């Protein structure tokens, strides 16, 4: 696998790594690929929208041996109402539309978010929060891992893609500690410094979003070390 150089999070306009489409041969990837090729929901979406990619946390959780109730897909192309309605009927749930996003609400608290975009999938992944969430998969490409996120999943490391991405949604600052607790992992040192440096931006986050994120953290089995970490990083001096 080609190596990537990682830089410090000093320039808000720069990514830590230059993204490159690649397939990442790692432990358990073959099993995940086999599972996704047979996955009912992914295949239903692909029938209506061939240029569709499963992205983000659902893939991350598969590598961690977990399954999630929430899925995110990116579709390259324009929103098509007839296809969305047909897909909703096949999935057996309701849906609503917000700008370029469609959310399907299914039984048993399952949700599926689909974002329609004209951008390449690599561009979408480059805007995400952490490397472990910057993954995509489709039948045609297999796994796409432009920021070496699978390696960070395997080493249970939270690593920001860029300070700019953190600043674009400051809730990601608090989310880093929750994700670290969720995977029983660590926050990479330069990312942790960036979280502390950007903490004043948390003032811009609506209180209900902060509360929701805190509740998620507190409801995890062992949140104490990560709450202490956030305290040490002065995160709660802003919150």
Coordinates of N, CA and C in Angstrom, one line a residue:
X1 N 0.8 -1.2 0.0 CA 0.0 0.0 0.0 C 0.9 1.2 0.0
X2 N 0.6 2.2 -0.8 CA 1.4 3.4 -0.8 C 1.3 4.2 0.5
X3 N 2.4 4.7 0.9 CA 2.4 5.5 2.2 C 2.0 6.9 1.9
X4 N 1.4 7.6 3.0 CA 1.0 9.0 2.9 C 1.8 9.8 3.9
X5 N 2.3 10.9 3.6 CA 2.8 11.8 4.6 C 1.7 12.5 5.3
X6 N 1.9 12.8 6.6 CA 0.9 13.4 7.4 C 1.6 14.7 8.0
X7 N 0.9 15.8 7.9 CA 1.4 17.1 8.4 C 0.7 17.5 9.6
X8 N 1.2 18.5 10.3 CA 0.6 19.1 11.4 C -0.6 19.9 10.9
X9 N -1.6 20.1 11.9 CA -2.8 20.8 11.5 C -2.5 22.3 11.8
X10 N -1.7 22.9 11.0 CA -1.3 24.3 11.2 C -2.1 25.3 10.2
X11 N -2.2 24.8 9.0 CA -2.8 25.6 8.0 C -4.3 25.2 7.8
X12 N -5.2 26.1 8.1 CA -6.6 25.7 8.1 C -7.1 25.4 6.6
X13 N -6.3 25.9 5.7 CA -6.7 25.7 4.3 C -6.1 24.4 3.7
X14 N -5.3 23.7 4.4 CA -4.6 22.5 3.8 C -5.1 21.2 4.5
X15 N -5.2 20.2 3.7 CA -5.5 18.9 4.2 C -4.2 18.2 4.7
X16 N -4.4 17.4 5.7 CA -3.2 16.6 6.2 C -2.6 15.8 5.1
X17 N -3.5 15.2 4.3 CA -3.0 14.2 3.3 C -3.7 14.6 1.9
X18 N -3.0 14.4 0.9 CA -3.6 14.6 -0.5 C -4.4 13.3 -0.8
X19 N -5.7 13.4 -1.1 CA -6.5 12.3 -1.3 C -6.1 11.6 -2.7
X20 N -6.1 10.3 -2.6 CA -5.9 9.5 -3.8 C -6.9 8.3 -3.8
X21 N -7.6 8.0 -4.9 CA -8.5 6.9 -4.9 C -7.6 5.6 -4.8
X22 N -8.0 4.7 -3.9 CA -7.2 3.5 -3.8 C -8.1 2.4 -3.1
X23 N -7.7 1.2 -3.4 CA -8.3 0.1 -2.7 C -7.4 -0.3 -1.6
X24 N -7.9 -0.5 -0.4 CA -7.0 -0.8 0.8 C -7.1 -2.2 1.3
X25 N -6.1 -3.0 1.0 CA -6.2 -4.4 1.4 C -5.9 -4.5 2.9
X26 N -6.9 -4.7 3.7 CA -6.7 -4.8 5.2 C -7.4 -6.1 5.7
X27 N -7.1 -6.4 6.9 CA -7.8 -7.6 7.5 C -9.3 -7.4 7.5
X28 N -10.0 -8.4 7.2 CA -11.5 -8.4 7.2 C -12.1 -7.7 6.0
X29 N -11.3 -7.1 5.1 CA -11.9 -6.3 4.0 C -12.7 -7.3 3.1
X30 N -12.1 -8.4 2.8 CA -12.8 -9.3 1.9 C -14.2 -9.7 2.4
X31 N -14.3 -10.0 3.7 CA -15.6 -10.3 4.3 C -16.6 -9.1 4.2
X32 N -16.1 -7.9 4.4 CA -16.9 -6.8 4.3 C -17.4 -6.6 2.9
X33 N -16.5 -6.7 1.9 CA -16.9 -6.6 0.5 C -17.9 -7.6 0.1
X34 N -17.7 -8.8 0.6 CA -18.7 -9.9 0.3 C -20.1 -9.6 0.9
X35 N -20.1 -9.1 2.1 CA -21.3 -8.7 2.8 C -22.0 -7.6 2.0
X36 N -21.3 -6.6 1.6 CA -21.9 -5.4 1.0 C -22.5 -5.8 -0.4
X37 N -21.8 -6.7 -1.1 CA -22.3 -7.1 -2.4 C -23.6 -7.8 -2.3
X38 N -23.9 -8.4 -1.2 CA -25.2 -9.1 -1.0 C -26.2 -8.3 -0.3
X39 N -25.8 -7.1 0.2 CA -26.6 -6.3 1.1 C -27.9 -5.8 0.4
X40 N -29.0 -6.1 1.0 CA -30.3 -5.9 0.4 C -30.5 -4.4 0.1
X41 N -30.3 -3.5 1.1 CA -30.5 -2.1 0.9 C -29.6 -1.5 -0.1
X42 N -28.3 -1.8 0.0 CA -27.4 -1.3 -1.0 C -27.7 -1.6 -2.4
X43 N -28.2 -2.9 -2.6 CA -28.6 -3.3 -3.9 C -29.9 -2.6 -4.4
X44 N -30.8 -2.4 -3.5 CA -32.0 -1.7 -3.9 C -31.7 -0.2 -4.4
X45 N -30.8 0.4 -3.6 CA -30.4 1.8 -4.0 C -29.7 1.8 -5.3
X46 N -28.8 0.8 -5.5 CA -28.1 0.7 -6.7 C -29.0 0.5 -8.0
X47 N -30.0 -0.3 -7.8 CA -31.0 -0.5 -8.9 C -31.5 0.8 -9.4
X48 N -31.9 1.7 -8.5 CA -32.4 3.0 -8.9 C -31.4 4.0 -9.3
X49 N -30.2 3.9 -8.6 CA -29.2 4.9 -8.8 C -27.8 4.2 -8.9
X50 N -27.4 3.8 -10.1 CA -26.2 3.0 -10.3 C -25.0 3.7 -9.8
X51 N -24.9 5.1 -9.8 CA -23.8 5.8 -9.3 C -23.9 6.1 -7.8
X52 N -24.1 5.1 -7.0 CA -24.3 5.3 -5.6 C -23.2 4.8 -4.8
X53 N -22.8 5.4 -3.7 CA -21.8 5.0 -2.8 C -22.3 5.0 -1.4
X54 N -22.0 3.9 -0.7 CA -22.2 3.8 0.7 C -21.0 4.5 1.4
X55 N -21.3 5.4 2.3 CA -20.2 6.2 2.9 C -20.2 6.2 4.4
X56 N -19.0 6.5 5.0 CA -19.0 6.9 6.4 C -19.1 5.9 7.4
X57 N -19.8 6.2 8.5 CA -19.8 5.4 9.7 C -20.3 4.0 9.6
X58 N -21.2 3.7 8.7 CA -21.6 2.3 8.6 C -20.5 1.4 8.1
X59 N -19.6 1.9 7.2 CA -18.5 1.1 6.8 C -17.5 1.0 8.0
X60 N -17.3 2.1 8.7 CA -16.4 2.1 9.8 C -16.8 1.0 10.8
X61 N -18.1 1.0 11.1 CA -18.6 0.0 12.1 C -18.5 -1.4 11.6
X62 N -18.6 -1.7 10.4 CA -18.4 -3.0 9.8 C -16.9 -3.5 10.1
X63 N -16.0 -2.6 10.0 CA -14.6 -3.0 10.3 C -14.4 -3.3 11.8
X64 N -15.2 -2.6 12.6 CA -15.1 -2.8 14.0 C -16.0 -4.0 14.5
X65 N -16.7 -4.7 13.6 CA -17.5 -5.8 13.9 C -18.8 -5.4 14.4
X66 N -19.3 -4.2 14.1 CA -20.6 -3.8 14.5 C -21.5 -3.4 13.3
X67 N -22.8 -3.4 13.6 CA -23.7 -2.9 12.5 C -24.5 -1.7 13.1
X68 N -24.8 -0.8 12.2 CA -25.5 0.4 12.7 C -26.9 0.5 12.1
X69 N -27.7 1.2 12.8 CA -29.1 1.5 12.3 C -29.1 2.6 11.2
X70 N -28.1 3.4 11.2 CA -28.0 4.5 10.3 C -27.1 4.3 9.1
X71 N -27.5 4.6 7.9 CA -26.6 4.5 6.8 C -26.6 5.8 6.0
X72 N -25.5 6.1 5.3 CA -25.4 7.3 4.5 C -24.9 6.9 3.1
X73 N -25.6 7.4 2.1 CA -25.2 7.1 0.7 C -25.0 8.5 0.0
X74 N -24.1 8.5 -0.9 CA -23.8 9.6 -1.8 C -24.1 9.1 -3.2
X75 N -25.0 9.9 -3.9 CA -25.3 9.5 -5.3 C -24.9 10.6 -6.2
X76 N -24.1 10.3 -7.2 CA -23.6 11.2 -8.2 C -24.7 11.4 -9.2
X77 N -25.3 12.6 -9.2 CA -26.4 12.9 -10.1 C -27.4 13.7 -9.5
X78 N -28.5 14.1 -10.2 CA -29.5 15.0 -9.7 C -30.6 14.2 -9.0
X79 N -31.3 14.9 -8.1 CA -32.4 14.3 -7.4 C -33.5 14.0 -8.4
X80 N -34.1 12.8 -8.4 CA -35.2 12.3 -9.3 C -36.3 11.8 -8.4
X81 N -37.4 12.6 -8.4 CA -38.5 12.4 -7.5 C -39.1 11.0 -7.7
X82 N -39.3 10.6 -9.0 CA -40.0 9.3 -9.2 C -39.1 8.2 -8.7
X83 N -37.8 8.2 -8.9 CA -37.0 7.1 -8.4 C -37.0 7.1 -6.9
X84 N -37.0 8.2 -6.3 CA -37.0 8.3 -4.8 C -38.3 7.7 -4.3
X85 N -39.4 8.0 -4.9 CA -40.6 7.5 -4.4 C -40.7 6.0 -4.6
X86 N -40.1 5.5 -5.7 CA -40.1 4.1 -6.0 C -39.2 3.4 -5.0
X87 N -38.1 4.0 -4.7 CA -37.2 3.4 -3.7 C -37.8 3.4 -2.3
X88 N -38.6 4.4 -1.9 CA -39.2 4.5 -0.6 C -40.2 3.3 -0.5
X89 N -41.0 3.1 -1.6 CA -41.9 2.0 -1.6 C -41.2 0.6 -1.4
X90 N -40.1 0.4 -2.1 CA -39.3 -0.8 -2.0 C -38.7 -1.0 -0.6
X91 N -38.3 0.1 0.1 CA -37.7 0.0 1.4 C -38.8 -0.1 2.5
X92 N -40.0 0.3 2.1 CA -41.1 0.2 3.1 C -41.1 1.2 4.2
X93 N -40.7 2.4 3.9 CA -40.6 3.5 4.9 C -41.1 4.8 4.3
X94 N -41.1 5.8 5.1 CA -41.4 7.2 4.7 C -40.1 7.9 4.4
X95 N -40.3 9.1 3.8 CA -39.1 9.9 3.5 C -39.5 11.4 3.5
X96 N -38.5 12.2 3.7 CA -38.6 13.7 3.5 C -37.4 14.2 2.8
X97 N -37.5 15.3 2.2 CA -36.5 15.9 1.4 C -36.1 17.3 2.0
X98 N -34.8 17.5 2.1 CA -34.2 18.8 2.6 C -33.1 19.1 1.7
X99 N -33.3 20.1 0.8 CA -32.3 20.5 -0.2 C -31.9 19.3 -1.0
X100 N -30.6 18.9 -1.0 CA -30.1 17.8 -1.8 C -30.0 16.5 -1.0
X101 N -30.7 16.5 0.2 CA -30.7 15.3 1.0 C -32.1 14.7 1.1
X102 N -32.1 13.4 1.0 CA -33.3 12.6 1.3 C -33.1 11.7 2.4
X103 N -34.0 11.8 3.4 CA -33.9 10.9 4.6 C -35.1 9.9 4.6
X104 N -34.7 8.6 4.6 CA -35.7 7.6 4.7 C -35.8 7.1 6.1
X105 N -37.0 7.0 6.7 CA -37.2 6.6 8.0 C -37.9 5.2 7.9
X106 N -37.3 4.2 8.4 CA -37.8 2.8 8.3 C -38.2 2.3 9.7
X107 N -38.6 1.1 9.7 CA -39.0 0.5 11.0 C -37.8 0.2 11.8
X108 N -38.0 0.0 13.1 CA -37.0 -0.3 14.1 C -35.9 0.8 14.2
X109 N -36.4 2.1 14.0 CA -35.5 3.2 14.1 C -34.3 3.3 13.1
X110 N -34.5 2.6 12.0 CA -33.5 2.6 11.0 C -33.7 3.9 10.1
X111 N -32.6 4.6 9.8 CA -32.6 5.7 8.9 C -31.6 5.6 7.8
X112 N -31.9 6.1 6.7 CA -31.0 6.1 5.5 C -31.0 7.5 5.0
X113 N -29.8 8.1 4.9 CA -29.7 9.5 4.3 C -29.0 9.3 3.0
X114 N -29.6 10.0 2.0 CA -29.0 10.0 0.6 C -28.7 11.4 0.2
X115 N -27.5 11.7 -0.1 CA -27.1 13.0 -0.6 C -26.9 12.9 -2.1
X116 N -27.5 13.9 -2.8 CA -27.3 13.9 -4.3 C -26.2 15.0 -4.6
X117 N -25.3 14.7 -5.4 CA -24.2 15.7 -5.7 C -23.7 15.5 -7.1
X118 N -23.1 16.5 -7.6 CA -22.4 16.4 -8.9 C -20.9 16.3 -8.8
X119 N -20.5 16.3 -7.5 CA -19.0 16.3 -7.2 C -18.5 14.8 -7.2
X120 N -17.2 14.6 -7.5 CA -16.6 13.3 -7.4 C -16.7 12.8 -6.0
X121 N -16.7 11.5 -5.8 CA -16.8 11.0 -4.5 C -15.6 11.4 -3.6
X122 N -14.4 11.5 -4.2 CA -13.3 11.9 -3.5 C -13.4 13.3 -2.9
X123 N -14.1 14.2 -3.6 CA -14.4 15.5 -3.0 C -15.2 15.5 -1.8
X124 N -16.3 14.6 -1.9 CA -17.2 14.5 -0.7 C -16.4 13.9 0.5
X125 N -15.6 12.9 0.2 CA -14.8 12.3 1.3 C -13.8 13.3 1.9
X126 N -13.3 14.2 1.1 CA -12.3 15.2 1.6 C -12.9 16.3 2.5
X127 N -14.2 16.4 2.5 CA -14.9 17.3 3.4 C -15.3 16.8 4.7
X128 N -15.1 15.5 4.9 CA -15.6 14.9 6.2 C -14.7 15.2 7.4
X129 N -15.2 14.7 8.5 CA -14.5 15.1 9.8 C -13.2 14.4 10.0
X130 N -13.3 13.1 10.1 CA -12.1 12.3 10.5 C -11.9 11.2 9.5
X131 N -10.7 10.7 9.5 CA -10.3 9.7 8.5 C -11.1 8.4 8.6
X132 N -11.5 8.1 9.8 CA -12.3 6.8 10.0 C -13.7 6.9 9.4
X133 N -14.1 8.1 9.1 CA -15.4 8.3 8.5 C -15.3 8.7 7.0
X134 N -14.1 8.8 6.5 CA -13.9 9.2 5.1 C -13.7 7.9 4.2
X135 N -14.7 7.1 4.3 CA -14.6 5.8 3.5 C -15.9 5.7 2.6
X136 N -15.7 5.1 1.5 CA -16.8 4.9 0.5 C -16.7 3.5 -0.1
X137 N -17.9 3.0 -0.5 CA -17.9 1.7 -1.2 C -19.0 1.6 -2.2
X138 N -18.6 1.1 -3.4 CA -19.6 0.8 -4.4 C -19.3 -0.5 -5.1
X139 N -20.2 -1.1 -5.8 CA -20.0 -2.3 -6.5 C -18.8 -2.1 -7.5
X140 N -18.8 -1.0 -8.1 CA -17.9 -0.8 -9.2 C -16.5 -0.5 -8.8
X141 N -16.3 0.3 -7.6 CA -15.0 0.7 -7.2 C -14.4 -0.2 -6.1
X142 N -15.3 -0.9 -5.3 CA -14.9 -1.5 -4.1 C -14.7 -0.4 -3.1
X143 N -13.8 -0.7 -2.1 CA -13.5 0.3 -1.0 C -12.7 1.4 -1.5
X144 N -13.1 2.7 -1.2 CA -12.3 3.9 -1.5 C -11.9 4.4 -0.1
X145 N -10.6 4.6 0.1 CA -10.0 5.0 1.4 C -8.9 6.0 1.1
X146 N -9.3 7.3 0.7 CA -8.2 8.2 0.3 C -7.4 8.7 1.4
X147 N -7.8 8.6 2.7 CA -7.0 9.2 3.8 C -6.5 8.1 4.8
X148 N -6.4 6.9 4.3 CA -5.9 5.8 5.1 C -6.7 5.6 6.3
X149 N -8.0 5.7 6.2 CA -8.9 5.6 7.3 C -9.0 4.2 7.9
X150 N -8.9 3.2 7.1 CA -9.0 1.8 7.6 C -7.8 1.5 8.6
X151 N -6.6 2.0 8.3 CA -5.5 1.8 9.2 C -5.8 2.5 10.5
X152 N -6.4 3.7 10.5 CA -6.8 4.4 11.7 C -7.9 3.7 12.5
X153 N -8.8 3.0 11.7 CA -9.8 2.2 12.4 C -9.2 1.0 13.1
X154 N -8.2 0.4 12.5 CA -7.6 -0.8 13.0 C -6.7 -0.4 14.2
X155 N -6.2 0.8 14.2 CA -5.4 1.2 15.4 C -6.2 2.1 16.3
X156 N -7.5 2.2 16.0 CA -8.4 3.0 16.9 C -7.9 4.4 17.1
X157 N -7.7 5.1 16.0 CA -7.1 6.4 16.1 C -8.1 7.4 15.5
X158 N -8.4 8.5 16.2 CA -9.2 9.6 15.7 C -8.2 10.6 15.1
X159 N -8.3 10.9 13.8 CA -7.4 11.8 13.1 C -8.2 12.7 12.2
X160 N -8.1 14.0 12.4 CA -8.9 15.0 11.6 C -8.3 15.0 10.2
X161 N -9.1 15.3 9.2 CA -8.6 15.5 7.9 C -8.0 16.8 7.7
X162 N -8.7 17.9 8.3 CA -8.1 19.2 8.3 C -8.8 20.1 9.3
X163 N -8.1 21.1 9.7 CA -8.7 22.1 10.6 C -9.9 22.8 10.0
X164 N -9.8 23.0 8.7 CA -10.9 23.6 7.9 C -12.2 22.8 8.1
X165 N -12.0 21.5 8.0 CA -13.2 20.6 8.1 C -13.8 20.7 9.5
X166 N -12.9 20.8 10.5 CA -13.4 20.9 11.9 C -14.2 22.2 12.1
X167 N -13.6 23.3 11.5 CA -14.2 24.6 11.7 C -15.5 24.7 10.9
X168 N -15.7 24.0 9.8 CA -16.9 24.1 9.1 C -18.1 23.6 9.8
X169 N -17.9 22.7 10.8 CA -19.0 22.3 11.7 C -18.3 22.1 13.1
X170 N -18.3 23.1 13.9 CA -17.6 23.0 15.2 C -18.0 21.9 16.1
X171 N -19.2 21.4 15.9 CA -19.7 20.3 16.8 C -18.7 19.1 16.6
X172 N -18.0 19.0 15.5 CA -17.0 18.0 15.3 C -15.9 18.0 16.4
X173 N -15.7 19.1 17.0 CA -14.7 19.2 18.0 C -15.1 18.3 19.2
X174 N -16.3 18.4 19.6 CA -16.8 17.6 20.7 C -17.0 16.1 20.3
X175 N -17.4 16.0 19.0 CA -17.7 14.6 18.5 C -16.4 13.8 18.5
X176 N -15.2 14.4 18.4 CA -14.0 13.6 18.4 C -13.8 12.8 19.7
X177 N -14.2 13.4 20.8 CA -14.0 12.7 22.1 C -15.1 11.6 22.2
X178 N -16.3 11.9 21.7 CA -17.3 10.8 21.7 C -16.9 9.6 20.8
X179 N -16.4 9.9 19.6 CA -16.0 8.8 18.7 C -14.8 8.1 19.3
X180 N -13.9 8.7 20.0 CA -12.8 8.1 20.6 C -13.3 7.1 21.7
X181 N -14.3 7.6 22.4 CA -14.9 6.7 23.5 C -15.6 5.6 22.9
X182 N -16.3 5.8 21.7 CA -17.1 4.8 21.1 C -16.3 3.6 20.6
X183 N -15.0 4.0 20.1 CA -14.2 2.9 19.5 C -13.1 2.5 20.5
X184 N -13.2 3.0 21.7 CA -12.2 2.7 22.8 C -10.8 3.0 22.2
X185 N -10.6 4.2 21.7 CA -9.4 4.6 21.0 C -8.7 5.8 21.6
X186 N -7.9 6.4 20.7 CA -7.1 7.6 21.1 C -7.3 8.7 20.1
X187 N -7.1 9.9 20.5 CA -7.1 11.0 19.5 C -5.6 11.4 19.2
X188 N -5.3 11.3 17.9 CA -3.9 11.6 17.4 C -3.5 13.0 17.9
X189 N -2.2 13.1 18.4 CA -1.8 14.3 19.1 C -2.0 15.7 18.3
X190 N -1.7 15.7 17.0 CA -1.9 17.0 16.3 C -3.4 17.3 16.2
X191 N -4.2 16.3 16.0 CA -5.6 16.5 16.0 C -6.1 17.0 17.4
X192 N -5.6 16.5 18.4 CA -6.0 16.9 19.8 C -5.7 18.3 20.0
X193 N -4.5 18.7 19.6 CA -4.1 20.1 19.7 C -5.0 21.1 18.9
X194 N -5.4 20.6 17.7 CA -6.3 21.4 16.9 C -7.7 21.5 17.6
X195 N -8.2 20.5 18.2 CA -9.5 20.5 18.9 C -9.4 21.6 20.0
X196 N -8.4 21.6 20.8 CA -8.2 22.6 21.8 C -8.1 24.0 21.3
X197 N -7.4 24.1 20.2 CA -7.2 25.4 19.6 C -8.5 26.0 19.0
X198 N -9.3 25.1 18.5 CA -10.5 25.6 17.8 C -11.7 25.7 18.8
X199 N -11.5 25.3 20.0 CA -12.7 25.2 21.0 C -13.5 26.4 21.1
X200 N -13.0 27.7 20.9 CA -13.9 28.8 20.9 C -15.1 28.8 19.9
X201 N -14.9 28.0 18.8 CA -15.9 27.9 17.8 C -17.2 27.2 18.3
X202 N -17.0 26.4 19.4 CA -18.2 25.7 20.0 C -19.3 26.7 20.4
X203 N -18.9 28.0 20.7 CA -19.9 29.0 21.1 C -20.9 29.2 20.0
X204 N -20.6 28.8 18.7 CA -21.5 29.0 17.6 C -22.5 27.9 17.4
X205 N -22.3 26.8 18.2 CA -23.1 25.6 18.0 C -24.3 25.7 18.8
X206 N -25.5 25.5 18.3 CA -26.8 25.5 19.1 C -26.7 24.6 20.3
X207 N -27.3 25.0 21.4 CA -27.2 24.3 22.6 C -27.8 22.9 22.5
X208 N -28.9 22.8 21.7 CA -29.5 21.4 21.6 C -28.6 20.4 20.9
X209 N -27.7 20.9 19.9 CA -26.8 20.0 19.3 C -25.7 19.6 20.3
X210 N -25.2 20.5 21.1 CA -24.2 20.2 22.1 C -24.8 19.2 23.1
X211 N -26.0 19.5 23.5 CA -26.6 18.6 24.5 C -26.7 17.2 24.0
X212 N -27.2 17.0 22.7 CA -27.3 15.7 22.1 C -26.0 15.0 22.0
X213 N -25.0 15.7 21.7 CA -23.6 15.1 21.5 C -23.1 14.7 22.9
X214 N -23.4 15.5 23.9 CA -22.9 15.1 25.3 C -23.7 13.9 25.8
X215 N -25.0 13.8 25.5 CA -25.8 12.7 26.0 C -25.2 11.4 25.3
X216 N -24.9 11.5 24.0 CA -24.3 10.3 23.3 C -23.0 9.9 24.0
X217 N -22.2 10.8 24.4 CA -20.9 10.5 25.1 C -21.2 9.9 26.4
X218 N -22.1 10.5 27.2 CA -22.3 10.0 28.6 C -23.0 8.7 28.6
X219 N -23.7 8.3 27.5 CA -24.4 7.0 27.5 C -23.5 5.9 27.1
X220 N -22.3 6.2 26.7 CA -21.3 5.1 26.3 C -20.8 4.3 27.5
X221 N -20.4 3.1 27.4 CA -20.0 2.3 28.5 C -18.9 2.8 29.4
X222 N -17.9 3.4 28.8 CA -16.7 3.9 29.6 C -16.4 5.3 29.1
X223 N -17.2 6.3 29.4 CA -16.9 7.7 28.9 C -15.9 8.5 29.8
X224 N -15.6 8.0 31.0 CA -14.9 8.8 31.9 C -13.5 9.3 31.4
X225 N -12.7 8.3 30.9 CA -11.3 8.8 30.4 C -11.4 9.9 29.3
X226 N -12.5 9.8 28.5 CA -12.6 10.8 27.4 C -13.2 12.1 27.9
X227 N -14.0 12.1 28.9 CA -14.5 13.3 29.5 C -13.3 14.0 30.2
X228 N -12.4 13.2 30.8 CA -11.2 13.8 31.5 C -10.3 14.4 30.4
X229 N -10.2 13.7 29.3 CA -9.3 14.2 28.2 C -9.9 15.5 27.7
X230 N -11.2 15.6 27.5 CA -11.8 16.9 27.1 C -11.6 18.0 28.1
X231 N -11.7 17.6 29.4 CA -11.4 18.6 30.5 C -10.0 19.1 30.4
X232 N -9.1 18.2 30.2 CA -7.7 18.6 30.1 C -7.4 19.4 28.9
X233 N -8.2 19.3 27.8 CA -8.0 20.1 26.6 C -8.8 21.4 26.7
X234 N -9.5 21.6 27.8 CA -10.2 22.9 28.1 C -11.5 23.0 27.2
X235 N -12.0 21.9 26.7 CA -13.2 21.9 25.8 C -14.4 22.4 26.6
X236 N -14.5 21.9 27.8 CA -15.7 22.3 28.6 C -15.7 23.7 29.2
X237 N -14.5 24.3 29.1 CA -14.5 25.7 29.5 C -15.3 26.6 28.5
X238 N -15.5 26.1 27.3 CA -16.4 26.7 26.3 C -17.8 26.2 26.4
X239 N -17.9 24.9 26.4 CA -19.3 24.3 26.5 C -19.9 24.7 27.9

